[in-house]
């Protein structure tokens, strides 16, 4: 309460409790044990979800969290025993299939399979070194990112951020600059969806910083993330500029074979639709509507995304 700079009276409507009750809690005369009440208080104080620490259902939440032994299993090994890279290659192809399936059916049903694949990858790591270990760490990071994304779609914010932390750490250890940027961009997106645009912008700016140049596709998506966050804080000119930059970069790599696996979807049509989204974000309704109209019919194989962009197109057209 002190951190939020609120009085007990100001806190009343935010948490749905009377001031005398709040006073007893502050003085330690009343203990709160109900998860529902704790959640109401933390929401009222706008405590970030990853810091709340008391889930409503511990048992249900544990199914989404990374197990402790997973962290212990990940390490750069110093052995030179042979690693079965054929298995790693096969897992890479399977993950690519699951990425595309998630676009259509969602990830809940695929979760156990991808989780099992991650176990297979991490079991190979103790026997790996050099480039093989870096390849496996990158693959582990890709799996952890996918699990984070699905957890976020299921509104499991804490587990989603935990998986993202693992993905980020493994990507750093592998030296995979594109993946580091992408994972950071996802964190920015999470902050933006939680109505924290200032934080989202700060994180998105970090996603564009790398010890080596990013590939055009990774740079495009990082620029788009920064632009969307800039639009959310009212920096419209900056957002437009970043939207144009993101589109130009994405159009440099029209073939999915030239893009990182997790950016398989960033073809010219999706790049144009993302530019339409930027116009929407800065309230250029006519520009947004025209860009959606030019590209919606060209979007195939992504029914959920088609529905999302169609809704935005209708809204932009109505606001013109």
PDB file of C-alpha atoms in Angstrom:
ATOM      1  CA  UNK A   1       0.000   0.000   0.000  1.00  0.00           C
ATOM      2  CA  UNK A   2       2.852   2.377   0.822  1.00  0.00           C
ATOM      3  CA  UNK A   3       4.530   1.504  -2.499  1.00  0.00           C
ATOM      4  CA  UNK A   4       1.317   2.336  -4.324  1.00  0.00           C
ATOM      5  CA  UNK A   5       1.037   5.622  -2.335  1.00  0.00           C
ATOM      6  CA  UNK A   6      -2.545   4.958  -1.360  1.00  0.00           C
ATOM      7  CA  UNK A   7      -4.359   5.665   1.870  1.00  0.00           C
ATOM      8  CA  UNK A   8      -6.579   3.043   3.467  1.00  0.00           C
ATOM      9  CA  UNK A   9      -9.636   5.006   2.339  1.00  0.00           C
ATOM     10  CA  UNK A  10      -8.353   5.145  -1.241  1.00  0.00           C
ATOM     11  CA  UNK A  11      -7.761   1.416  -1.141  1.00  0.00           C
ATOM     12  CA  UNK A  12     -11.354   0.625  -0.131  1.00  0.00           C
ATOM     13  CA  UNK A  13     -12.981   0.737  -3.598  1.00  0.00           C
ATOM     14  CA  UNK A  14      -9.988  -0.953  -5.230  1.00  0.00           C
ATOM     15  CA  UNK A  15     -10.082  -4.108  -3.106  1.00  0.00           C
ATOM     16  CA  UNK A  16     -13.730  -4.139  -2.067  1.00  0.00           C
ATOM     17  CA  UNK A  17     -13.046  -3.969   1.679  1.00  0.00           C
ATOM     18  CA  UNK A  18     -14.001  -1.530   4.388  1.00  0.00           C
ATOM     19  CA  UNK A  19     -11.317   0.728   5.867  1.00  0.00           C
ATOM     20  CA  UNK A  20     -11.526  -0.764   9.411  1.00  0.00           C
ATOM     21  CA  UNK A  21     -10.887  -4.244   7.988  1.00  0.00           C
ATOM     22  CA  UNK A  22      -7.945  -2.943   5.952  1.00  0.00           C
ATOM     23  CA  UNK A  23      -6.580  -1.276   9.080  1.00  0.00           C
ATOM     24  CA  UNK A  24      -6.704  -4.574  10.985  1.00  0.00           C
ATOM     25  CA  UNK A  25      -4.842  -6.312   8.179  1.00  0.00           C
ATOM     26  CA  UNK A  26      -2.154  -3.618   8.079  1.00  0.00           C
ATOM     27  CA  UNK A  27      -1.664  -3.809  11.883  1.00  0.00           C
ATOM     28  CA  UNK A  28      -1.510  -7.589  11.828  1.00  0.00           C
ATOM     29  CA  UNK A  29      -4.700  -8.119  13.806  1.00  0.00           C
ATOM     30  CA  UNK A  30      -6.367  -9.922  10.910  1.00  0.00           C
ATOM     31  CA  UNK A  31      -4.709 -12.559   8.739  1.00  0.00           C
ATOM     32  CA  UNK A  32      -5.804 -13.117   5.152  1.00  0.00           C
ATOM     33  CA  UNK A  33      -5.759 -16.764   4.071  1.00  0.00           C
ATOM     34  CA  UNK A  34      -8.289 -16.749   1.241  1.00  0.00           C
ATOM     35  CA  UNK A  35      -6.625 -16.932  -2.186  1.00  0.00           C
ATOM     36  CA  UNK A  36      -9.585 -15.068  -3.672  1.00  0.00           C
ATOM     37  CA  UNK A  37      -9.179 -12.181  -1.227  1.00  0.00           C
ATOM     38  CA  UNK A  38      -5.419 -12.047  -1.779  1.00  0.00           C
ATOM     39  CA  UNK A  39      -5.972 -11.972  -5.518  1.00  0.00           C
ATOM     40  CA  UNK A  40      -8.462  -9.105  -5.135  1.00  0.00           C
ATOM     41  CA  UNK A  41      -5.974  -7.105  -3.087  1.00  0.00           C
ATOM     42  CA  UNK A  42      -3.072  -7.664  -5.452  1.00  0.00           C
ATOM     43  CA  UNK A  43      -5.224  -6.767  -8.434  1.00  0.00           C
ATOM     44  CA  UNK A  44      -6.410  -3.622  -6.695  1.00  0.00           C
ATOM     45  CA  UNK A  45      -2.814  -2.622  -5.961  1.00  0.00           C
ATOM     46  CA  UNK A  46      -1.853  -3.515  -9.563  1.00  0.00           C
ATOM     47  CA  UNK A  47       0.843  -5.924  -8.415  1.00  0.00           C
ATOM     48  CA  UNK A  48       2.390  -7.614 -11.490  1.00  0.00           C
ATOM     49  CA  UNK A  49       1.023 -11.139 -11.747  1.00  0.00           C
ATOM     50  CA  UNK A  50       4.462 -12.715 -11.781  1.00  0.00           C
ATOM     51  CA  UNK A  51       5.041 -11.251  -8.293  1.00  0.00           C
ATOM     52  CA  UNK A  52       1.762 -12.267  -6.692  1.00  0.00           C
ATOM     53  CA  UNK A  53       2.929 -15.647  -5.535  1.00  0.00           C
ATOM     54  CA  UNK A  54      -0.389 -17.095  -4.287  1.00  0.00           C
ATOM     55  CA  UNK A  55      -2.232 -18.929  -7.053  1.00  0.00           C
ATOM     56  CA  UNK A  56      -5.884 -19.726  -6.597  1.00  0.00           C
ATOM     57  CA  UNK A  57      -5.258 -23.403  -7.261  1.00  0.00           C
ATOM     58  CA  UNK A  58      -1.743 -24.679  -6.488  1.00  0.00           C
ATOM     59  CA  UNK A  59      -2.363 -28.159  -7.846  1.00  0.00           C
ATOM     60  CA  UNK A  60      -3.793 -26.941 -11.125  1.00  0.00           C
ATOM     61  CA  UNK A  61      -1.022 -24.371 -11.539  1.00  0.00           C
ATOM     62  CA  UNK A  62       1.739 -26.941 -10.976  1.00  0.00           C
ATOM     63  CA  UNK A  63       0.746 -28.696 -14.190  1.00  0.00           C
ATOM     64  CA  UNK A  64       1.787 -25.579 -16.114  1.00  0.00           C
ATOM     65  CA  UNK A  65       5.004 -24.768 -14.240  1.00  0.00           C
ATOM     66  CA  UNK A  66       8.442 -26.069 -15.293  1.00  0.00           C
ATOM     67  CA  UNK A  67       9.572 -28.838 -12.911  1.00  0.00           C
ATOM     68  CA  UNK A  68      12.587 -28.072 -10.745  1.00  0.00           C
ATOM     69  CA  UNK A  69      14.674 -30.907 -12.174  1.00  0.00           C
ATOM     70  CA  UNK A  70      14.410 -29.394 -15.646  1.00  0.00           C
ATOM     71  CA  UNK A  71      16.682 -26.524 -14.675  1.00  0.00           C
ATOM     72  CA  UNK A  72      19.162 -28.957 -13.124  1.00  0.00           C
ATOM     73  CA  UNK A  73      19.308 -30.982 -16.306  1.00  0.00           C
ATOM     74  CA  UNK A  74      20.371 -28.025 -18.471  1.00  0.00           C
ATOM     75  CA  UNK A  75      24.094 -27.337 -18.550  1.00  0.00           C
ATOM     76  CA  UNK A  76      26.844 -26.992 -21.047  1.00  0.00           C
ATOM     77  CA  UNK A  77      28.657 -30.309 -20.810  1.00  0.00           C
ATOM     78  CA  UNK A  78      32.392 -30.755 -21.162  1.00  0.00           C
ATOM     79  CA  UNK A  79      32.281 -34.255 -22.545  1.00  0.00           C
ATOM     80  CA  UNK A  80      32.853 -35.249 -26.134  1.00  0.00           C
ATOM     81  CA  UNK A  81      30.542 -38.239 -26.346  1.00  0.00           C
ATOM     82  CA  UNK A  82      28.511 -38.515 -29.496  1.00  0.00           C
ATOM     83  CA  UNK A  83      25.114 -36.832 -29.532  1.00  0.00           C
ATOM     84  CA  UNK A  84      22.284 -38.158 -31.649  1.00  0.00           C
ATOM     85  CA  UNK A  85      21.640 -35.067 -33.771  1.00  0.00           C
ATOM     86  CA  UNK A  86      19.270 -37.047 -35.980  1.00  0.00           C
ATOM     87  CA  UNK A  87      16.867 -37.121 -33.045  1.00  0.00           C
ATOM     88  CA  UNK A  88      17.322 -33.388 -32.544  1.00  0.00           C
ATOM     89  CA  UNK A  89      16.606 -32.763 -36.225  1.00  0.00           C
ATOM     90  CA  UNK A  90      13.464 -34.849 -36.021  1.00  0.00           C
ATOM     91  CA  UNK A  91      12.275 -32.982 -32.924  1.00  0.00           C
ATOM     92  CA  UNK A  92      12.881 -29.709 -34.783  1.00  0.00           C
ATOM     93  CA  UNK A  93      10.562 -30.827 -37.563  1.00  0.00           C
ATOM     94  CA  UNK A  94       7.916 -32.013 -35.106  1.00  0.00           C
ATOM     95  CA  UNK A  95       8.004 -28.684 -33.252  1.00  0.00           C
ATOM     96  CA  UNK A  96       7.519 -26.862 -36.557  1.00  0.00           C
ATOM     97  CA  UNK A  97       4.420 -28.984 -37.175  1.00  0.00           C
ATOM     98  CA  UNK A  98       3.075 -28.195 -33.714  1.00  0.00           C
ATOM     99  CA  UNK A  99       3.638 -24.466 -34.219  1.00  0.00           C
ATOM    100  CA  UNK A 100       1.422 -24.533 -37.273  1.00  0.00           C
ATOM    101  CA  UNK A 101      -1.165 -26.744 -35.575  1.00  0.00           C
ATOM    102  CA  UNK A 102      -1.371 -24.339 -32.643  1.00  0.00           C
ATOM    103  CA  UNK A 103      -2.395 -21.593 -35.069  1.00  0.00           C
ATOM    104  CA  UNK A 104      -5.491 -23.629 -35.919  1.00  0.00           C
ATOM    105  CA  UNK A 105      -6.517 -25.640 -32.861  1.00  0.00           C
ATOM    106  CA  UNK A 106      -4.741 -23.939 -29.968  1.00  0.00           C
ATOM    107  CA  UNK A 107      -2.029 -25.401 -27.792  1.00  0.00           C
ATOM    108  CA  UNK A 108      -3.724 -27.035 -24.799  1.00  0.00           C
ATOM    109  CA  UNK A 109      -4.082 -30.420 -26.499  1.00  0.00           C
ATOM    110  CA  UNK A 110      -0.537 -30.277 -27.836  1.00  0.00           C
ATOM    111  CA  UNK A 111       1.010 -29.267 -24.507  1.00  0.00           C
ATOM    112  CA  UNK A 112       1.905 -32.791 -23.226  1.00  0.00           C
ATOM    113  CA  UNK A 113       3.573 -33.716 -26.503  1.00  0.00           C
ATOM    114  CA  UNK A 114       5.728 -30.585 -26.716  1.00  0.00           C
ATOM    115  CA  UNK A 115       6.561 -30.895 -23.017  1.00  0.00           C
ATOM    116  CA  UNK A 116       7.736 -34.458 -23.646  1.00  0.00           C
ATOM    117  CA  UNK A 117       9.815 -33.298 -26.607  1.00  0.00           C
ATOM    118  CA  UNK A 118      11.564 -30.760 -24.393  1.00  0.00           C
ATOM    119  CA  UNK A 119      12.508 -33.572 -22.013  1.00  0.00           C
ATOM    120  CA  UNK A 120      14.012 -35.467 -24.939  1.00  0.00           C
ATOM    121  CA  UNK A 121      16.089 -32.442 -25.924  1.00  0.00           C
ATOM    122  CA  UNK A 122      17.380 -31.749 -22.423  1.00  0.00           C
ATOM    123  CA  UNK A 123      18.367 -35.383 -21.907  1.00  0.00           C
ATOM    124  CA  UNK A 124      20.726 -35.046 -24.867  1.00  0.00           C
ATOM    125  CA  UNK A 125      22.505 -32.016 -23.430  1.00  0.00           C
ATOM    126  CA  UNK A 126      24.807 -33.684 -20.862  1.00  0.00           C
ATOM    127  CA  UNK A 127      26.470 -35.562 -23.730  1.00  0.00           C
ATOM    128  CA  UNK A 128      26.864 -32.480 -25.910  1.00  0.00           C
ATOM    129  CA  UNK A 129      29.527 -29.837 -26.336  1.00  0.00           C
ATOM    130  CA  UNK A 130      30.443 -27.075 -28.740  1.00  0.00           C
ATOM    131  CA  UNK A 131      28.096 -26.460 -31.662  1.00  0.00           C
ATOM    132  CA  UNK A 132      25.967 -29.508 -30.831  1.00  0.00           C
ATOM    133  CA  UNK A 133      25.263 -28.170 -27.350  1.00  0.00           C
ATOM    134  CA  UNK A 134      24.438 -24.732 -28.745  1.00  0.00           C
ATOM    135  CA  UNK A 135      22.040 -26.314 -31.222  1.00  0.00           C
ATOM    136  CA  UNK A 136      20.299 -28.271 -28.459  1.00  0.00           C
ATOM    137  CA  UNK A 137      20.098 -25.249 -26.157  1.00  0.00           C
ATOM    138  CA  UNK A 138      18.506 -23.257 -28.969  1.00  0.00           C
ATOM    139  CA  UNK A 139      16.014 -26.059 -29.558  1.00  0.00           C
ATOM    140  CA  UNK A 140      15.234 -26.208 -25.827  1.00  0.00           C
ATOM    141  CA  UNK A 141      14.686 -22.435 -25.825  1.00  0.00           C
ATOM    142  CA  UNK A 142      12.288 -22.721 -28.769  1.00  0.00           C
ATOM    143  CA  UNK A 143      10.264 -25.349 -26.905  1.00  0.00           C
ATOM    144  CA  UNK A 144      10.201 -23.277 -23.715  1.00  0.00           C
ATOM    145  CA  UNK A 145       9.028 -20.243 -25.674  1.00  0.00           C
ATOM    146  CA  UNK A 146       6.206 -22.280 -27.231  1.00  0.00           C
ATOM    147  CA  UNK A 147       5.149 -23.540 -23.803  1.00  0.00           C
ATOM    148  CA  UNK A 148       5.219 -19.974 -22.491  1.00  0.00           C
ATOM    149  CA  UNK A 149       3.023 -18.776 -25.339  1.00  0.00           C
ATOM    150  CA  UNK A 150       0.439 -21.513 -24.802  1.00  0.00           C
ATOM    151  CA  UNK A 151       0.412 -20.905 -21.033  1.00  0.00           C
ATOM    152  CA  UNK A 152      -0.208 -17.216 -21.704  1.00  0.00           C
ATOM    153  CA  UNK A 153      -3.110 -18.039 -24.033  1.00  0.00           C
ATOM    154  CA  UNK A 154      -4.565 -20.115 -21.195  1.00  0.00           C
ATOM    155  CA  UNK A 155      -4.146 -17.104 -18.860  1.00  0.00           C
ATOM    156  CA  UNK A 156      -1.452 -18.812 -16.765  1.00  0.00           C
ATOM    157  CA  UNK A 157       0.644 -15.673 -16.481  1.00  0.00           C
ATOM    158  CA  UNK A 158       3.090 -16.856 -13.824  1.00  0.00           C
ATOM    159  CA  UNK A 159       4.020 -20.104 -15.607  1.00  0.00           C
ATOM    160  CA  UNK A 160       4.154 -18.252 -18.928  1.00  0.00           C
ATOM    161  CA  UNK A 161       6.795 -15.891 -17.569  1.00  0.00           C
ATOM    162  CA  UNK A 162       8.703 -18.739 -15.929  1.00  0.00           C
ATOM    163  CA  UNK A 163       8.910 -20.658 -19.200  1.00  0.00           C
ATOM    164  CA  UNK A 164       9.957 -17.437 -20.941  1.00  0.00           C
ATOM    165  CA  UNK A 165      12.752 -16.949 -18.401  1.00  0.00           C
ATOM    166  CA  UNK A 166      14.024 -20.438 -19.204  1.00  0.00           C
ATOM    167  CA  UNK A 167      13.836 -19.756 -22.933  1.00  0.00           C
ATOM    168  CA  UNK A 168      15.743 -16.504 -22.519  1.00  0.00           C
ATOM    169  CA  UNK A 169      18.488 -18.081 -20.419  1.00  0.00           C
ATOM    170  CA  UNK A 170      18.974 -20.986 -22.808  1.00  0.00           C
ATOM    171  CA  UNK A 171      19.007 -18.673 -25.828  1.00  0.00           C
ATOM    172  CA  UNK A 172      21.701 -16.542 -24.165  1.00  0.00           C
ATOM    173  CA  UNK A 173      23.784 -19.613 -23.372  1.00  0.00           C
ATOM    174  CA  UNK A 174      23.463 -20.752 -26.982  1.00  0.00           C
ATOM    175  CA  UNK A 175      24.438 -17.318 -28.304  1.00  0.00           C
ATOM    176  CA  UNK A 176      21.265 -17.255 -30.433  1.00  0.00           C
ATOM    177  CA  UNK A 177      20.835 -13.499 -30.874  1.00  0.00           C
ATOM    178  CA  UNK A 178      17.700 -13.736 -33.017  1.00  0.00           C
ATOM    179  CA  UNK A 179      16.003 -15.952 -30.467  1.00  0.00           C
ATOM    180  CA  UNK A 180      17.096 -13.726 -27.570  1.00  0.00           C
ATOM    181  CA  UNK A 181      15.475 -10.786 -29.342  1.00  0.00           C
ATOM    182  CA  UNK A 182      12.318 -12.754 -30.124  1.00  0.00           C
ATOM    183  CA  UNK A 183      11.855 -13.955 -26.533  1.00  0.00           C
ATOM    184  CA  UNK A 184      12.353 -10.393 -25.294  1.00  0.00           C
ATOM    185  CA  UNK A 185       9.755  -9.212 -27.814  1.00  0.00           C
ATOM    186  CA  UNK A 186       7.293 -11.777 -26.432  1.00  0.00           C
ATOM    187  CA  UNK A 187       7.867 -10.421 -22.927  1.00  0.00           C
ATOM    188  CA  UNK A 188       7.096  -6.938 -24.248  1.00  0.00           C
ATOM    189  CA  UNK A 189       3.883  -8.262 -25.777  1.00  0.00           C
ATOM    190  CA  UNK A 190       2.874  -9.807 -22.448  1.00  0.00           C
ATOM    191  CA  UNK A 191       3.399  -6.457 -20.711  1.00  0.00           C
ATOM    192  CA  UNK A 192       1.379  -4.661 -23.372  1.00  0.00           C
ATOM    193  CA  UNK A 193      -1.548  -7.082 -23.045  1.00  0.00           C
ATOM    194  CA  UNK A 194      -1.480  -6.485 -19.281  1.00  0.00           C
ATOM    195  CA  UNK A 195      -1.998  -2.754 -19.935  1.00  0.00           C
ATOM    196  CA  UNK A 196       1.558  -1.749 -18.983  1.00  0.00           C
ATOM    197  CA  UNK A 197       2.720   0.105 -22.124  1.00  0.00           C
ATOM    198  CA  UNK A 198       5.631   1.953 -20.502  1.00  0.00           C
ATOM    199  CA  UNK A 199       7.149  -1.314 -19.367  1.00  0.00           C
ATOM    200  CA  UNK A 200       6.362  -2.897 -22.735  1.00  0.00           C
ATOM    201  CA  UNK A 201       8.205  -0.119 -24.549  1.00  0.00           C
ATOM    202  CA  UNK A 202      11.249  -0.409 -22.317  1.00  0.00           C
ATOM    203  CA  UNK A 203      11.425  -4.161 -22.936  1.00  0.00           C
ATOM    204  CA  UNK A 204      10.819  -3.791 -26.677  1.00  0.00           C
ATOM    205  CA  UNK A 205      13.718  -1.341 -26.941  1.00  0.00           C
ATOM    206  CA  UNK A 206      15.937  -4.003 -25.381  1.00  0.00           C
ATOM    207  CA  UNK A 207      14.772  -6.550 -27.971  1.00  0.00           C
ATOM    208  CA  UNK A 208      16.429  -4.466 -30.700  1.00  0.00           C
ATOM    209  CA  UNK A 209      19.806  -4.429 -28.959  1.00  0.00           C
ATOM    210  CA  UNK A 210      22.130  -7.320 -29.783  1.00  0.00           C
ATOM    211  CA  UNK A 211      25.889  -7.993 -29.745  1.00  0.00           C
ATOM    212  CA  UNK A 212      25.610  -8.973 -33.416  1.00  0.00           C
ATOM    213  CA  UNK A 213      23.202  -7.714 -36.101  1.00  0.00           C
ATOM    214  CA  UNK A 214      19.799  -9.368 -36.081  1.00  0.00           C
ATOM    215  CA  UNK A 215      18.519 -11.112 -39.171  1.00  0.00           C
ATOM    216  CA  UNK A 216      16.025  -9.008 -41.182  1.00  0.00           C
ATOM    217  CA  UNK A 217      13.053 -11.064 -39.960  1.00  0.00           C
ATOM    218  CA  UNK A 218      14.038 -10.846 -36.286  1.00  0.00           C
ATOM    219  CA  UNK A 219      14.779  -7.129 -36.663  1.00  0.00           C
ATOM    220  CA  UNK A 220      11.381  -6.639 -38.316  1.00  0.00           C
ATOM    221  CA  UNK A 221       9.413  -8.193 -35.492  1.00  0.00           C
ATOM    222  CA  UNK A 222      11.463  -6.332 -32.868  1.00  0.00           C
ATOM    223  CA  UNK A 223      10.774  -3.019 -34.634  1.00  0.00           C
ATOM    224  CA  UNK A 224       7.076  -3.854 -34.801  1.00  0.00           C
ATOM    225  CA  UNK A 225       6.982  -4.625 -31.067  1.00  0.00           C
ATOM    226  CA  UNK A 226       8.643  -1.317 -30.231  1.00  0.00           C
ATOM    227  CA  UNK A 227       6.252   0.502 -32.547  1.00  0.00           C
ATOM    228  CA  UNK A 228       3.143  -1.023 -30.975  1.00  0.00           C
ATOM    229  CA  UNK A 229       4.377  -0.101 -27.503  1.00  0.00           C
ATOM    230  CA  UNK A 230       5.254   3.406 -28.692  1.00  0.00           C
ATOM    231  CA  UNK A 231       1.729   3.794 -30.062  1.00  0.00           C
ATOM    232  CA  UNK A 232       0.306   2.699 -26.719  1.00  0.00           C
ATOM    233  CA  UNK A 233       2.161   5.486 -24.899  1.00  0.00           C
ATOM    234  CA  UNK A 234       1.075   8.067 -27.484  1.00  0.00           C
ATOM    235  CA  UNK A 235       4.267   8.348 -29.567  1.00  0.00           C
ATOM    236  CA  UNK A 236       2.458   8.117 -32.890  1.00  0.00           C
ATOM    237  CA  UNK A 237       5.186   9.433 -35.202  1.00  0.00           C
ATOM    238  CA  UNK A 238       7.683   7.009 -33.723  1.00  0.00           C
ATOM    239  CA  UNK A 239       5.184   4.178 -34.110  1.00  0.00           C
ATOM    240  CA  UNK A 240       4.551   4.990 -37.790  1.00  0.00           C
ATOM    241  CA  UNK A 241       8.274   5.139 -38.501  1.00  0.00           C
ATOM    242  CA  UNK A 242       8.874   1.800 -36.796  1.00  0.00           C
ATOM    243  CA  UNK A 243       5.907   0.281 -38.627  1.00  0.00           C
ATOM    244  CA  UNK A 244       7.415   1.260 -41.979  1.00  0.00           C
ATOM    245  CA  UNK A 245      10.812  -0.030 -40.896  1.00  0.00           C
ATOM    246  CA  UNK A 246       9.340  -3.356 -39.777  1.00  0.00           C
ATOM    247  CA  UNK A 247       7.523  -3.785 -43.082  1.00  0.00           C
ATOM    248  CA  UNK A 248      10.640  -3.004 -45.142  1.00  0.00           C
ATOM    249  CA  UNK A 249      12.708  -5.511 -43.159  1.00  0.00           C
ATOM    250  CA  UNK A 250      10.102  -8.258 -43.379  1.00  0.00           C
ATOM    251  CA  UNK A 251       9.789  -7.858 -47.147  1.00  0.00           C
ATOM    252  CA  UNK A 252      13.507  -8.585 -47.472  1.00  0.00           C
ATOM    253  CA  UNK A 253      12.851 -12.237 -46.553  1.00  0.00           C
ATOM    254  CA  UNK A 254       9.645 -13.341 -48.338  1.00  0.00           C
ATOM    255  CA  UNK A 255      10.571 -17.054 -48.229  1.00  0.00           C
ATOM    256  CA  UNK A 256      10.055 -18.888 -44.939  1.00  0.00           C
ATOM    257  CA  UNK A 257      13.255 -20.907 -45.501  1.00  0.00           C
ATOM    258  CA  UNK A 258      15.192 -17.660 -44.985  1.00  0.00           C
ATOM    259  CA  UNK A 259      13.513 -16.828 -41.676  1.00  0.00           C
ATOM    260  CA  UNK A 260      14.008 -18.325 -38.177  1.00  0.00           C
ATOM    261  CA  UNK A 261      11.663 -21.236 -37.523  1.00  0.00           C
ATOM    262  CA  UNK A 262       9.540 -19.358 -34.990  1.00  0.00           C
ATOM    263  CA  UNK A 263       8.933 -16.606 -37.577  1.00  0.00           C
ATOM    264  CA  UNK A 264       7.608 -19.007 -40.215  1.00  0.00           C
ATOM    265  CA  UNK A 265       4.404 -16.942 -40.350  1.00  0.00           C
ATOM    266  CA  UNK A 266       6.039 -13.582 -41.200  1.00  0.00           C
ATOM    267  CA  UNK A 267       5.403 -13.722 -44.949  1.00  0.00           C
ATOM    268  CA  UNK A 268       4.686 -10.562 -46.997  1.00  0.00           C
ATOM    269  CA  UNK A 269       0.931 -10.806 -46.309  1.00  0.00           C
ATOM    270  CA  UNK A 270       1.406 -10.985 -42.543  1.00  0.00           C
ATOM    271  CA  UNK A 271       3.972  -8.188 -42.714  1.00  0.00           C
ATOM    272  CA  UNK A 272       1.422  -5.969 -44.483  1.00  0.00           C
ATOM    273  CA  UNK A 273      -1.249  -6.870 -41.928  1.00  0.00           C
ATOM    274  CA  UNK A 274       1.114  -5.982 -39.106  1.00  0.00           C
ATOM    275  CA  UNK A 275       1.609  -2.610 -40.756  1.00  0.00           C
ATOM    276  CA  UNK A 276      -2.181  -2.274 -40.830  1.00  0.00           C
ATOM    277  CA  UNK A 277      -2.197  -3.062 -37.117  1.00  0.00           C
ATOM    278  CA  UNK A 278       0.282  -0.231 -36.542  1.00  0.00           C
ATOM    279  CA  UNK A 279      -2.018   2.168 -38.394  1.00  0.00           C
ATOM    280  CA  UNK A 280      -4.874   0.928 -36.226  1.00  0.00           C
ATOM    281  CA  UNK A 281      -2.796   1.435 -33.072  1.00  0.00           C
ATOM    282  CA  UNK A 282      -2.129   5.090 -33.938  1.00  0.00           C
ATOM    283  CA  UNK A 283      -5.782   5.578 -34.960  1.00  0.00           C
ATOM    284  CA  UNK A 284      -5.158   6.157 -38.649  1.00  0.00           C
ATOM    285  CA  UNK A 285      -8.463   4.462 -39.351  1.00  0.00           C
ATOM    286  CA  UNK A 286      -8.547   5.003 -43.105  1.00  0.00           C
ATOM    287  CA  UNK A 287      -4.994   3.757 -43.611  1.00  0.00           C
ATOM    288  CA  UNK A 288      -5.685   0.758 -41.385  1.00  0.00           C
ATOM    289  CA  UNK A 289      -8.927  -0.131 -43.167  1.00  0.00           C
ATOM    290  CA  UNK A 290      -7.312   0.132 -46.606  1.00  0.00           C
ATOM    291  CA  UNK A 291      -4.358  -2.044 -45.607  1.00  0.00           C
ATOM    292  CA  UNK A 292      -6.612  -4.689 -44.016  1.00  0.00           C
ATOM    293  CA  UNK A 293      -8.844  -4.718 -47.104  1.00  0.00           C
ATOM    294  CA  UNK A 294      -5.877  -5.199 -49.438  1.00  0.00           C
ATOM    295  CA  UNK A 295      -4.493  -8.198 -47.552  1.00  0.00           C
ATOM    296  CA  UNK A 296      -7.250 -10.028 -45.677  1.00  0.00           C
ATOM    297  CA  UNK A 297      -8.301 -12.143 -48.646  1.00  0.00           C
ATOM    298  CA  UNK A 298      -4.685 -13.216 -49.094  1.00  0.00           C
ATOM    299  CA  UNK A 299      -4.407 -14.572 -45.537  1.00  0.00           C
ATOM    300  CA  UNK A 300      -4.916 -18.327 -45.573  1.00  0.00           C
ATOM    301  CA  UNK A 301      -4.340 -21.201 -43.135  1.00  0.00           C
ATOM    302  CA  UNK A 302      -4.690 -18.946 -40.081  1.00  0.00           C
ATOM    303  CA  UNK A 303      -8.394 -18.954 -39.131  1.00  0.00           C
ATOM    304  CA  UNK A 304      -7.922 -17.367 -35.705  1.00  0.00           C
ATOM    305  CA  UNK A 305      -5.718 -14.620 -37.089  1.00  0.00           C
ATOM    306  CA  UNK A 306      -8.124 -14.060 -39.966  1.00  0.00           C
ATOM    307  CA  UNK A 307     -10.940 -13.549 -37.466  1.00  0.00           C
ATOM    308  CA  UNK A 308      -8.762 -11.134 -35.445  1.00  0.00           C
ATOM    309  CA  UNK A 309      -7.793  -8.992 -38.437  1.00  0.00           C
ATOM    310  CA  UNK A 310     -11.338  -9.093 -39.834  1.00  0.00           C
ATOM    311  CA  UNK A 311     -12.692  -7.683 -36.579  1.00  0.00           C
ATOM    312  CA  UNK A 312     -10.120  -4.900 -36.652  1.00  0.00           C
ATOM    313  CA  UNK A 313     -10.934  -4.159 -40.284  1.00  0.00           C
ATOM    314  CA  UNK A 314     -14.633  -3.757 -39.487  1.00  0.00           C
ATOM    315  CA  UNK A 315     -13.867  -1.550 -36.498  1.00  0.00           C
ATOM    316  CA  UNK A 316     -11.454   0.667 -38.454  1.00  0.00           C
ATOM    317  CA  UNK A 317     -13.978   1.018 -41.280  1.00  0.00           C
ATOM    318  CA  UNK A 318     -16.695   2.021 -38.825  1.00  0.00           C
ATOM    319  CA  UNK A 319     -14.449   4.631 -37.241  1.00  0.00           C
ATOM    320  CA  UNK A 320     -13.401   6.280 -40.506  1.00  0.00           C
TER     321      UNK A 320
END
